[in-house]
Short mmCIF file of C-alpha atoms (C1' of nucleotides) in Angstrom, two decimals:
data_model
loop_
_atom_site.label_atom_id
_atom_site.label_comp_id
_atom_site.label_asym_id
_atom_site.label_seq_id
_atom_site.Cartn_x
_atom_site.Cartn_y
_atom_site.Cartn_z
CA MET E 1 -14.23 27.87 -4.27
CA ALA E 2 -16.07 24.74 -3.29
CA LYS E 3 -14.14 22.02 -1.59
CA GLU E 4 -15.15 19.57 -4.27
CA ALA E 5 -12.82 21.37 -6.59
CA TYR E 6 -9.88 20.02 -4.71
CA ILE E 7 -10.87 16.44 -4.90
CA PRO E 8 -8.83 15.49 -8.04
CA CYS E 9 -5.80 17.00 -6.47
CA LEU E 10 -6.26 15.30 -3.16
CA LEU E 11 -6.91 12.01 -4.94
CA ASP E 12 -3.61 12.37 -6.79
CA ILE E 13 -1.70 13.19 -3.58
CA PHE E 14 -3.19 10.19 -1.62
CA ARG E 15 -2.52 7.80 -4.50
CA ARG E 16 1.02 9.09 -4.77
CA TYR E 17 2.05 9.13 -1.16
CA GLY E 18 -0.44 6.93 0.63
CA TYR E 19 -2.41 7.91 3.76
CA ASP E 20 0.57 8.31 6.08
CA GLY E 21 2.89 9.71 3.46
CA ALA E 22 0.49 12.48 2.40
CA THR E 23 1.50 15.19 4.87
CA LEU E 24 -0.41 18.51 5.25
CA SER E 25 2.70 20.27 3.85
CA LYS E 26 2.52 18.21 0.63
CA ILE E 27 -1.20 18.71 0.41
CA SER E 28 -0.82 22.36 1.02
CA GLN E 29 1.80 22.59 -1.77
CA ALA E 30 -0.26 20.52 -4.21
CA THR E 31 -3.52 22.32 -3.71
CA GLY E 32 -1.92 25.71 -3.44
CA LEU E 33 -3.81 26.28 -0.24
CA GLY E 34 -2.33 27.22 3.08
CA LYS E 35 -2.76 24.71 6.00
CA ALA E 36 -5.30 27.01 7.60
CA SER E 37 -7.35 27.13 4.44
CA LEU E 38 -7.25 23.34 4.24
CA TYR E 39 -8.80 23.20 7.73
CA HIS E 40 -11.44 25.69 6.56
CA TYR E 41 -12.63 23.19 3.99
CA PHE E 42 -11.86 20.08 6.03
CA PRO E 43 -12.26 20.88 9.76
CA HIS E 44 -11.32 17.30 10.75
CA GLY E 45 -8.15 17.46 8.86
CA LYS E 46 -6.67 14.65 6.72
CA ASP E 47 -9.26 12.05 7.60
CA GLU E 48 -11.99 14.32 6.32
CA MET E 49 -10.07 14.83 3.10
CA VAL E 50 -9.79 11.11 2.65
CA SER E 51 -13.44 10.65 3.44
CA THR E 52 -14.41 13.32 0.91
CA VAL E 53 -12.26 11.59 -1.72
CA LEU E 54 -13.82 8.16 -0.89
CA ASP E 55 -17.28 9.57 -1.17
CA PHE E 56 -16.42 10.94 -4.59
CA LEU E 57 -15.03 7.62 -5.64
CA GLU E 58 -18.06 5.79 -4.37
CA LYS E 59 -20.30 7.98 -6.39
CA TRP E 60 -18.05 7.48 -9.46
CA PHE E 61 -18.25 3.69 -8.77
CA GLN E 62 -22.03 3.77 -8.59
CA GLN E 63 -22.37 5.75 -11.83
CA ASN E 64 -19.69 4.15 -13.97
CA ILE E 65 -19.34 0.56 -12.66
CA LEU E 66 -22.55 -0.54 -11.06
CA GLU E 67 -24.66 1.36 -13.63
CA VAL E 68 -22.88 -0.31 -16.45
CA LEU E 69 -23.11 -3.78 -14.90
CA ARG E 70 -26.83 -3.29 -14.39
CA GLY E 71 -27.32 -1.91 -17.85
CA GLN E 72 -28.34 -3.28 -21.21
CA GLY E 73 -26.43 -5.54 -23.52
CA THR E 74 -24.83 -8.98 -23.20
CA VAL E 75 -22.75 -10.04 -20.25
CA LEU E 76 -19.63 -9.79 -22.33
CA SER E 77 -20.49 -6.28 -23.42
CA ARG E 78 -21.30 -5.18 -19.92
CA LEU E 79 -18.02 -6.52 -18.62
CA SER E 80 -16.15 -4.90 -21.47
CA GLN E 81 -17.69 -1.54 -20.64
CA MET E 82 -16.67 -2.15 -16.99
CA CYS E 83 -13.13 -2.70 -18.04
CA GLU E 84 -13.04 0.46 -20.11
CA GLN E 85 -14.22 2.39 -17.11
CA VAL E 86 -11.56 0.66 -14.94
CA ILE E 87 -8.82 1.56 -17.47
CA GLN E 88 -10.05 5.21 -17.37
CA VAL E 89 -10.03 5.59 -13.60
CA TYR E 90 -6.61 4.01 -13.15
CA GLU E 91 -5.28 6.01 -16.11
CA GLY E 92 -4.23 2.93 -18.07
CA GLY E 93 -2.49 1.47 -15.00
CA GLU E 94 -0.44 4.56 -14.17
CA GLN E 95 -2.40 5.24 -10.98
CA PRO E 96 -2.67 2.86 -8.05
CA CYS E 97 -6.04 2.05 -6.54
CA MET E 98 -7.23 4.15 -3.60
CA CYS E 99 -8.57 1.02 -1.92
CA ALA E 100 -5.29 -0.72 -2.05
CA ILE E 101 -3.51 2.47 -0.82
CA LEU E 102 -5.87 2.74 2.17
CA LEU E 103 -5.34 -1.00 3.05
CA MET E 104 -1.58 -0.41 3.34
CA GLY E 105 -0.63 1.67 6.32
CA SER E 106 -2.31 3.10 9.37
CA GLY E 107 -5.32 4.43 7.37
CA ARG E 108 -6.51 0.90 7.29
CA ASP E 109 -7.99 1.07 10.74
CA ILE E 110 -9.95 4.15 9.91
CA PHE E 111 -11.20 3.32 6.37
CA HIS E 112 -11.31 -0.41 6.26
CA ALA E 113 -15.14 -0.61 6.62
CA LYS E 114 -15.72 1.61 3.60
CA VAL E 115 -13.21 -0.15 1.44
CA ASN E 116 -14.63 -3.54 2.51
CA LEU E 117 -18.12 -2.47 1.53
CA LEU E 118 -17.05 -1.18 -1.83
CA LEU E 119 -15.12 -4.37 -2.73
CA ARG E 120 -18.04 -6.58 -1.65
CA THR E 121 -20.54 -4.56 -3.56
CA TRP E 122 -18.37 -4.84 -6.69
CA ILE E 123 -17.97 -8.59 -6.28
CA ASP E 124 -21.65 -9.02 -5.63
CA GLU E 125 -22.68 -7.10 -8.71
CA ILE E 126 -20.36 -8.93 -11.06
CA ALA E 127 -21.53 -12.22 -9.56
CA ARG E 128 -25.16 -11.17 -10.03
CA VAL E 129 -24.58 -10.47 -13.75
CA LEU E 130 -23.00 -13.88 -14.22
CA GLN E 131 -25.79 -15.63 -12.35
CA THR E 132 -28.54 -14.05 -14.40
CA GLU E 133 -26.89 -15.80 -17.37
CA GLY E 134 -27.11 -19.11 -15.72
CA LEU E 135 -23.83 -19.52 -14.00
CA ASP E 136 -23.84 -21.36 -10.75
CA GLN E 137 -23.95 -19.05 -7.73
CA ALA E 138 -20.71 -20.28 -6.13
CA ILE E 139 -18.83 -20.19 -9.45
CA ALA E 140 -20.14 -16.74 -10.20
CA LYS E 141 -18.79 -15.40 -6.89
CA GLU E 142 -15.47 -16.90 -7.45
CA ARG E 143 -15.26 -15.45 -10.93
CA ALA E 144 -16.21 -12.09 -9.53
CA GLU E 145 -13.42 -12.36 -6.99
CA ASP E 146 -11.04 -13.40 -9.73
CA ALA E 147 -11.94 -10.20 -11.68
CA LEU E 148 -11.03 -7.93 -8.75
CA ILE E 149 -7.90 -10.03 -8.00
CA ALA E 150 -6.79 -9.55 -11.58
CA ILE E 151 -7.44 -5.86 -11.44
CA GLN E 152 -5.76 -5.26 -8.13
CA GLY E 153 -2.84 -7.57 -8.86
CA ALA E 154 -2.24 -5.95 -12.20
CA LEU E 155 -2.16 -2.49 -10.70
CA ILE E 156 0.40 -3.67 -8.09
CA LEU E 157 2.60 -5.43 -10.64
CA VAL E 158 2.54 -2.48 -12.95
CA GLN E 159 3.66 -0.15 -10.10
CA GLY E 160 6.48 -2.50 -9.43
CA LEU E 161 7.60 -3.01 -13.04
CA ASN E 162 7.04 0.63 -14.05
CA ASP E 163 5.40 -0.72 -17.22
CA THR E 164 1.66 -0.62 -17.76
CA THR E 165 1.59 -3.32 -20.43
CA PRO E 166 0.48 -6.18 -18.10
CA PHE E 167 -2.40 -4.16 -16.80
CA LEU E 168 -3.70 -3.29 -20.31
CA ARG E 169 -3.35 -6.92 -21.35
CA ILE E 170 -5.25 -8.17 -18.35
CA MET E 171 -8.09 -5.67 -18.88
CA LYS E 172 -8.34 -6.75 -22.50
CA GLN E 173 -8.60 -10.46 -21.59
CA LEU E 174 -10.83 -10.01 -18.51
CA PRO E 175 -14.31 -9.99 -20.06
CA GLN E 176 -13.72 -13.29 -21.93
CA GLN E 177 -11.95 -14.76 -18.96
CA ILE E 178 -14.76 -14.06 -16.49
CA CYS E 179 -17.67 -15.21 -18.59
CA ARG E 180 -15.82 -18.10 -20.25
CA SER E 181 -18.24 -20.95 -19.65
CA ILE E 182 -21.11 -18.74 -20.76
CA CYS E 183 -19.57 -17.62 -24.05
CA ASN E 184 -17.83 -20.87 -24.89
CA ILE E 185 -20.90 -23.06 -24.71
CA MET H 1 21.89 -9.47 20.66
CA ALA H 2 22.51 -9.45 16.81
CA LYS H 3 20.41 -7.09 14.79
CA GLU H 4 19.18 -10.06 12.71
CA ALA H 5 17.14 -11.15 15.67
CA TYR H 6 14.89 -8.16 15.25
CA ILE H 7 14.11 -8.77 11.55
CA PRO H 8 10.87 -10.76 12.18
CA CYS H 9 9.53 -8.13 14.43
CA LEU H 10 10.49 -5.29 12.03
CA LEU H 11 8.93 -7.18 9.11
CA ASP H 12 5.72 -7.46 11.09
CA ILE H 13 5.68 -3.77 11.96
CA PHE H 14 6.35 -2.66 8.29
CA ARG H 15 3.72 -5.00 6.91
CA ARG H 16 1.18 -3.81 9.50
CA TYR H 17 1.78 -0.04 9.22
CA GLY H 18 3.61 0.48 5.98
CA TYR H 19 6.76 2.52 5.47
CA ASP H 20 5.38 5.89 6.54
CA GLY H 21 3.17 4.53 9.24
CA ALA H 22 5.88 2.61 10.98
CA THR H 23 7.11 5.23 13.36
CA LEU H 24 10.12 4.76 15.61
CA SER H 25 7.91 4.86 18.56
CA LYS H 26 5.90 1.86 17.25
CA ILE H 27 9.14 0.05 16.29
CA SER H 28 10.56 0.80 19.76
CA GLN H 29 7.53 -0.60 21.45
CA ALA H 30 7.30 -3.67 19.22
CA THR H 31 10.97 -4.57 19.55
CA GLY H 32 11.24 -3.62 23.21
CA LEU H 33 14.28 -1.54 22.39
CA GLY H 34 14.66 2.11 23.18
CA LYS H 35 15.08 4.54 20.28
CA ALA H 36 18.76 4.98 20.99
CA SER H 37 19.25 1.21 20.91
CA LEU H 38 17.58 1.12 17.50
CA TYR H 39 20.01 3.59 16.21
CA HIS H 40 22.82 1.41 17.63
CA TYR H 41 21.76 -1.44 15.42
CA PHE H 42 20.63 0.71 12.54
CA PRO H 43 22.71 3.87 12.33
CA HIS H 44 20.81 5.18 9.31
CA GLY H 45 17.42 4.84 10.98
CA LYS H 46 14.29 3.51 9.43
CA ASP H 47 15.66 3.14 5.92
CA GLU H 48 18.40 0.88 7.14
CA MET H 49 15.73 -1.20 8.97
CA VAL H 50 13.80 -1.63 5.74
CA SER H 51 16.94 -2.41 3.82
CA THR H 52 17.84 -5.09 6.35
CA VAL H 53 14.34 -6.57 6.12
CA LEU H 54 14.43 -6.52 2.34
CA ASP H 55 17.88 -8.26 2.25
CA PHE H 56 16.48 -10.93 4.48
CA LEU H 57 13.45 -11.42 2.24
CA GLU H 58 15.68 -11.42 -0.86
CA LYS H 59 17.68 -14.35 0.74
CA TRP H 60 14.51 -16.14 1.64
CA PHE H 61 13.25 -15.65 -1.90
CA GLN H 62 16.49 -17.11 -3.33
CA GLN H 63 16.40 -20.16 -1.09
CA ASN H 64 12.70 -20.89 -1.05
CA ILE H 65 11.30 -19.72 -4.41
CA LEU H 66 14.08 -19.67 -6.98
CA GLU H 67 15.64 -22.82 -5.52
CA VAL H 68 12.39 -24.66 -5.80
CA LEU H 69 11.71 -23.43 -9.33
CA ARG H 70 15.17 -24.53 -10.42
CA GLY H 71 14.91 -27.83 -8.68
CA GLN H 72 13.88 -31.37 -9.62
CA GLY H 73 10.37 -32.56 -10.48
CA THR H 74 7.77 -31.78 -13.04
CA VAL H 75 6.66 -28.17 -13.82
CA LEU H 76 3.43 -28.71 -12.02
CA SER H 77 5.26 -30.05 -8.97
CA ARG H 78 7.70 -27.17 -8.89
CA LEU H 79 4.91 -24.59 -9.16
CA SER H 80 3.00 -26.36 -6.45
CA GLN H 81 6.03 -26.22 -4.18
CA MET H 82 6.39 -22.46 -4.99
CA CYS H 83 2.79 -21.92 -4.03
CA GLU H 84 3.32 -23.74 -0.70
CA GLN H 85 6.26 -21.43 0.10
CA VAL H 86 4.07 -18.39 -0.95
CA ILE H 87 1.36 -19.53 1.45
CA GLN H 88 3.88 -19.90 4.19
CA VAL H 89 5.47 -16.47 3.83
CA TYR H 90 2.18 -14.61 3.65
CA GLU H 91 0.82 -16.68 6.52
CA GLY H 92 -2.14 -18.08 4.54
CA GLY H 93 -3.01 -14.52 3.28
CA GLU H 94 -3.01 -12.90 6.75
CA GLN H 95 0.02 -10.87 5.93
CA PRO H 96 0.41 -8.32 3.12
CA CYS H 97 3.40 -8.45 0.79
CA MET H 98 6.32 -6.25 1.68
CA CYS H 99 6.84 -5.37 -1.96
CA ALA H 100 3.27 -4.04 -2.29
CA ILE H 101 3.74 -2.24 1.00
CA LEU H 102 6.82 -0.43 -0.25
CA LEU H 103 5.14 0.47 -3.51
CA MET H 104 2.39 2.36 -1.64
CA GLY H 105 3.66 5.55 0.05
CA SER H 106 6.83 7.54 0.14
CA GLY H 107 9.00 4.46 0.51
CA ARG H 108 8.47 3.85 -3.11
CA ASP H 109 11.11 6.38 -4.20
CA ILE H 110 13.73 4.72 -1.96
CA PHE H 111 13.09 1.03 -2.55
CA HIS H 112 11.52 0.85 -5.93
CA ALA H 113 14.69 -0.47 -7.62
CA LYS H 114 14.95 -3.41 -5.18
CA VAL H 115 11.33 -4.32 -5.49
CA ASN H 116 11.46 -4.00 -9.25
CA LEU H 117 14.41 -6.36 -9.46
CA LEU H 118 12.76 -8.97 -7.25
CA LEU H 119 9.51 -8.98 -9.18
CA ARG H 120 11.42 -9.24 -12.53
CA THR H 121 13.53 -12.05 -11.25
CA TRP H 122 10.49 -13.92 -10.06
CA ILE H 123 8.71 -13.54 -13.38
CA ASP H 124 11.78 -14.54 -15.39
CA GLU H 125 12.33 -17.63 -13.36
CA ILE H 126 8.70 -18.80 -13.65
CA ALA H 127 8.83 -18.03 -17.45
CA ARG H 128 12.07 -19.98 -17.76
CA VAL H 129 10.48 -23.04 -16.15
CA LEU H 130 7.51 -22.93 -18.49
CA GLN H 131 9.75 -22.38 -21.50
CA THR H 132 11.96 -25.46 -20.75
CA GLU H 133 8.77 -27.48 -21.11
CA GLY H 134 8.14 -26.16 -24.52
CA LEU H 135 5.89 -23.18 -23.91
CA ASP H 136 6.33 -20.22 -26.22
CA GLN H 137 8.56 -17.53 -24.88
CA ALA H 138 6.02 -14.69 -25.05
CA ILE H 139 3.28 -16.94 -23.62
CA ALA H 140 5.54 -18.02 -20.76
CA LYS H 141 6.30 -14.47 -19.79
CA GLU H 142 2.56 -13.59 -19.73
CA ARG H 143 1.79 -16.62 -17.72
CA ALA H 144 4.48 -15.74 -15.24
CA GLU H 145 3.09 -12.21 -14.98
CA ASP H 146 -0.34 -13.73 -14.44
CA ALA H 147 0.98 -15.73 -11.51
CA LEU H 148 2.33 -12.68 -9.78
CA ILE H 149 -0.72 -10.76 -10.52
CA ALA H 150 -2.87 -13.47 -9.01
CA ILE H 151 -0.72 -13.63 -5.89
CA GLN H 152 -0.60 -9.78 -5.31
CA GLY H 153 -4.25 -9.37 -6.27
CA ALA H 154 -5.33 -12.11 -3.90
CA LEU H 155 -3.39 -10.58 -1.05
CA ILE H 156 -4.93 -7.19 -1.59
CA LEU H 157 -8.48 -8.52 -1.86
CA VAL H 158 -8.00 -10.64 1.20
CA GLN H 159 -6.87 -7.55 3.20
CA GLY H 160 -9.97 -5.79 2.00
CA LEU H 161 -12.39 -8.57 2.69
CA ASN H 162 -10.83 -9.71 5.94
CA ASP H 163 -11.22 -13.20 4.77
CA THR H 164 -8.33 -15.35 3.47
CA THR H 165 -10.52 -17.80 1.60
CA PRO H 166 -9.92 -16.30 -1.89
CA PHE H 167 -6.15 -16.32 -1.40
CA LEU H 168 -6.06 -19.99 -0.46
CA ARG H 169 -8.32 -20.75 -3.40
CA ILE H 170 -6.11 -18.92 -5.87
CA MET H 171 -3.02 -20.52 -4.51
CA LYS H 172 -4.51 -23.94 -4.88
CA GLN H 173 -5.58 -23.28 -8.46
CA LEU H 174 -2.42 -21.48 -9.60
CA PRO H 175 -0.12 -24.35 -10.54
CA GLN H 176 -2.70 -25.92 -12.97
CA GLN H 177 -3.68 -22.45 -14.22
CA ILE H 178 -0.17 -21.45 -15.10
CA CYS H 179 0.95 -24.57 -16.93
CA ARG H 180 -2.46 -25.37 -18.43
CA SER H 181 -1.43 -25.87 -22.07
CA ILE H 182 1.44 -28.04 -20.95
CA CYS H 183 -0.60 -30.31 -18.72
CA ASN H 184 -3.70 -30.38 -20.86
CA ILE H 185 -1.93 -31.65 -24.05
"C1'" DG G 1 24.40 -2.88 24.25
"C1'" DT G 2 20.84 -0.32 26.60
"C1'" DC G 3 19.17 3.43 28.85
"C1'" DT G 4 17.66 8.62 30.10
"C1'" DA G 5 17.62 12.96 28.59
"C1'" DT G 6 17.39 16.13 25.20
"C1'" DA G 7 17.60 18.44 20.96
"C1'" DA G 8 16.02 19.33 16.10
"C1'" DA G 9 12.83 18.91 12.66
"C1'" DA G 10 8.34 17.92 10.89
"C1'" DA G 11 3.50 17.26 11.21
"C1'" DG G 12 -0.94 18.42 12.89
"C1'" DA G 13 -3.90 21.99 14.40
"C1'" DT G 14 -5.69 26.72 15.72
"C1'" DA G 15 -6.15 31.94 16.40
"C1'" DG G 16 -6.95 35.90 14.52
"C1'" DA G 17 -6.06 39.55 10.82
"C1'" DC G 18 -7.57 40.91 6.31
"C1'" DG S 1 -11.98 32.33 1.86
"C1'" DT S 2 -7.11 32.86 2.46
"C1'" DC S 3 -3.19 34.23 4.85
"C1'" DT S 4 0.63 34.77 8.67
"C1'" DA S 5 1.82 33.50 12.81
"C1'" DT S 6 1.95 30.43 16.42
"C1'" DC S 7 1.29 26.40 19.17
"C1'" DT S 8 1.16 21.40 20.35
"C1'" DT S 9 2.39 17.04 19.46
"C1'" DT S 10 4.91 13.68 17.19
"C1'" DT S 11 8.83 11.95 14.93
"C1'" DT S 12 13.60 11.68 14.07
"C1'" DA S 13 18.06 11.75 15.73
"C1'" DT S 14 21.96 12.32 19.00
"C1'" DA S 15 24.78 12.87 23.37
"C1'" DG S 16 26.47 10.76 27.07
"C1'" DA S 17 25.90 7.85 31.42
"C1'" DC S 18 25.97 2.98 32.96
#
DNA sequence: GTCTATAAAAAGATAGAC
DNA sequence: GTCTATCTTTTTATAGAC
């Protein structure tokens, strides 16, 4: 069995318990693998598991977010496609964001650089899309930040309220919201 | 020394390391108290420390957020005052939110009810303020949710970017944003 | 109230059989 | 590749002296 097969399970565990809360015992139980087997796949232990999951998510991000933003169609259409992907990956708001998870707790020191890069890349790409449609550079960057703030904030609130409604509402409104001066002129 | 004296230090530790990452060793080092002394103040261990911190934050929230929202002045002025308090408590975006911290990790199971109540209370109070100024009930609730989403999302983004600028920008824009149809008519 | 010392439990990690 | 067994380290918790 290839170690990639365990990524969905690992992702689930880390999102559920966080970096510090995801103990090897829990991971062992969830994957059905003994601790020794886990070290066979991931010689450097938990950190390597997180790294593997992050690499997977980065690839997913490249293929499903960046690709869509760089693709064909109007700005509005591209942002809508992005939002659909976002809804998918967070399972309609049921799942927290791995980036946020890693920023809370002692995993922060280890993985901050990767999370930082991913967030900046995302912001830059949204801003680029808005700019190509004539939006001022500074405004475009702020709008892109606003988009990520809305996504991350909605995911947090939804976790706290135990109700995904606000997340789905925000995702529905986001495309119009972000390119408002472009569409409304 | 009363145990209340250690609350700021405990708050700092939990915000920095999260529930699972905040070990007794770290807490011992940060407070300058031996482990046995910690159990003298908090017989039930870490959970009681978190509970004490949460009680403190709840009181702060009552006195500095709810009080302001229920106070004198225009809607815009009250929301502005709220935002100033928010900037204070999160130290201009440097500090993460204790609610978000507790929602990520295994502390979630223990403290979710308290976090949930606090978030709902906050939303309800903002919505109430907007309603008294004639805003439709459903819209007011969505706007209140939007406010918390903006705050929480900005705090996450700022942690990821290591730059508090977006948080301060969001806080500056928030009052106008939230009561826009009231002010713009 | 604070400490030292220590115990008990859990987590992280490895050796070696199959 | 997976396991049992074991080991080390860390974490949690307590007893008892001062």
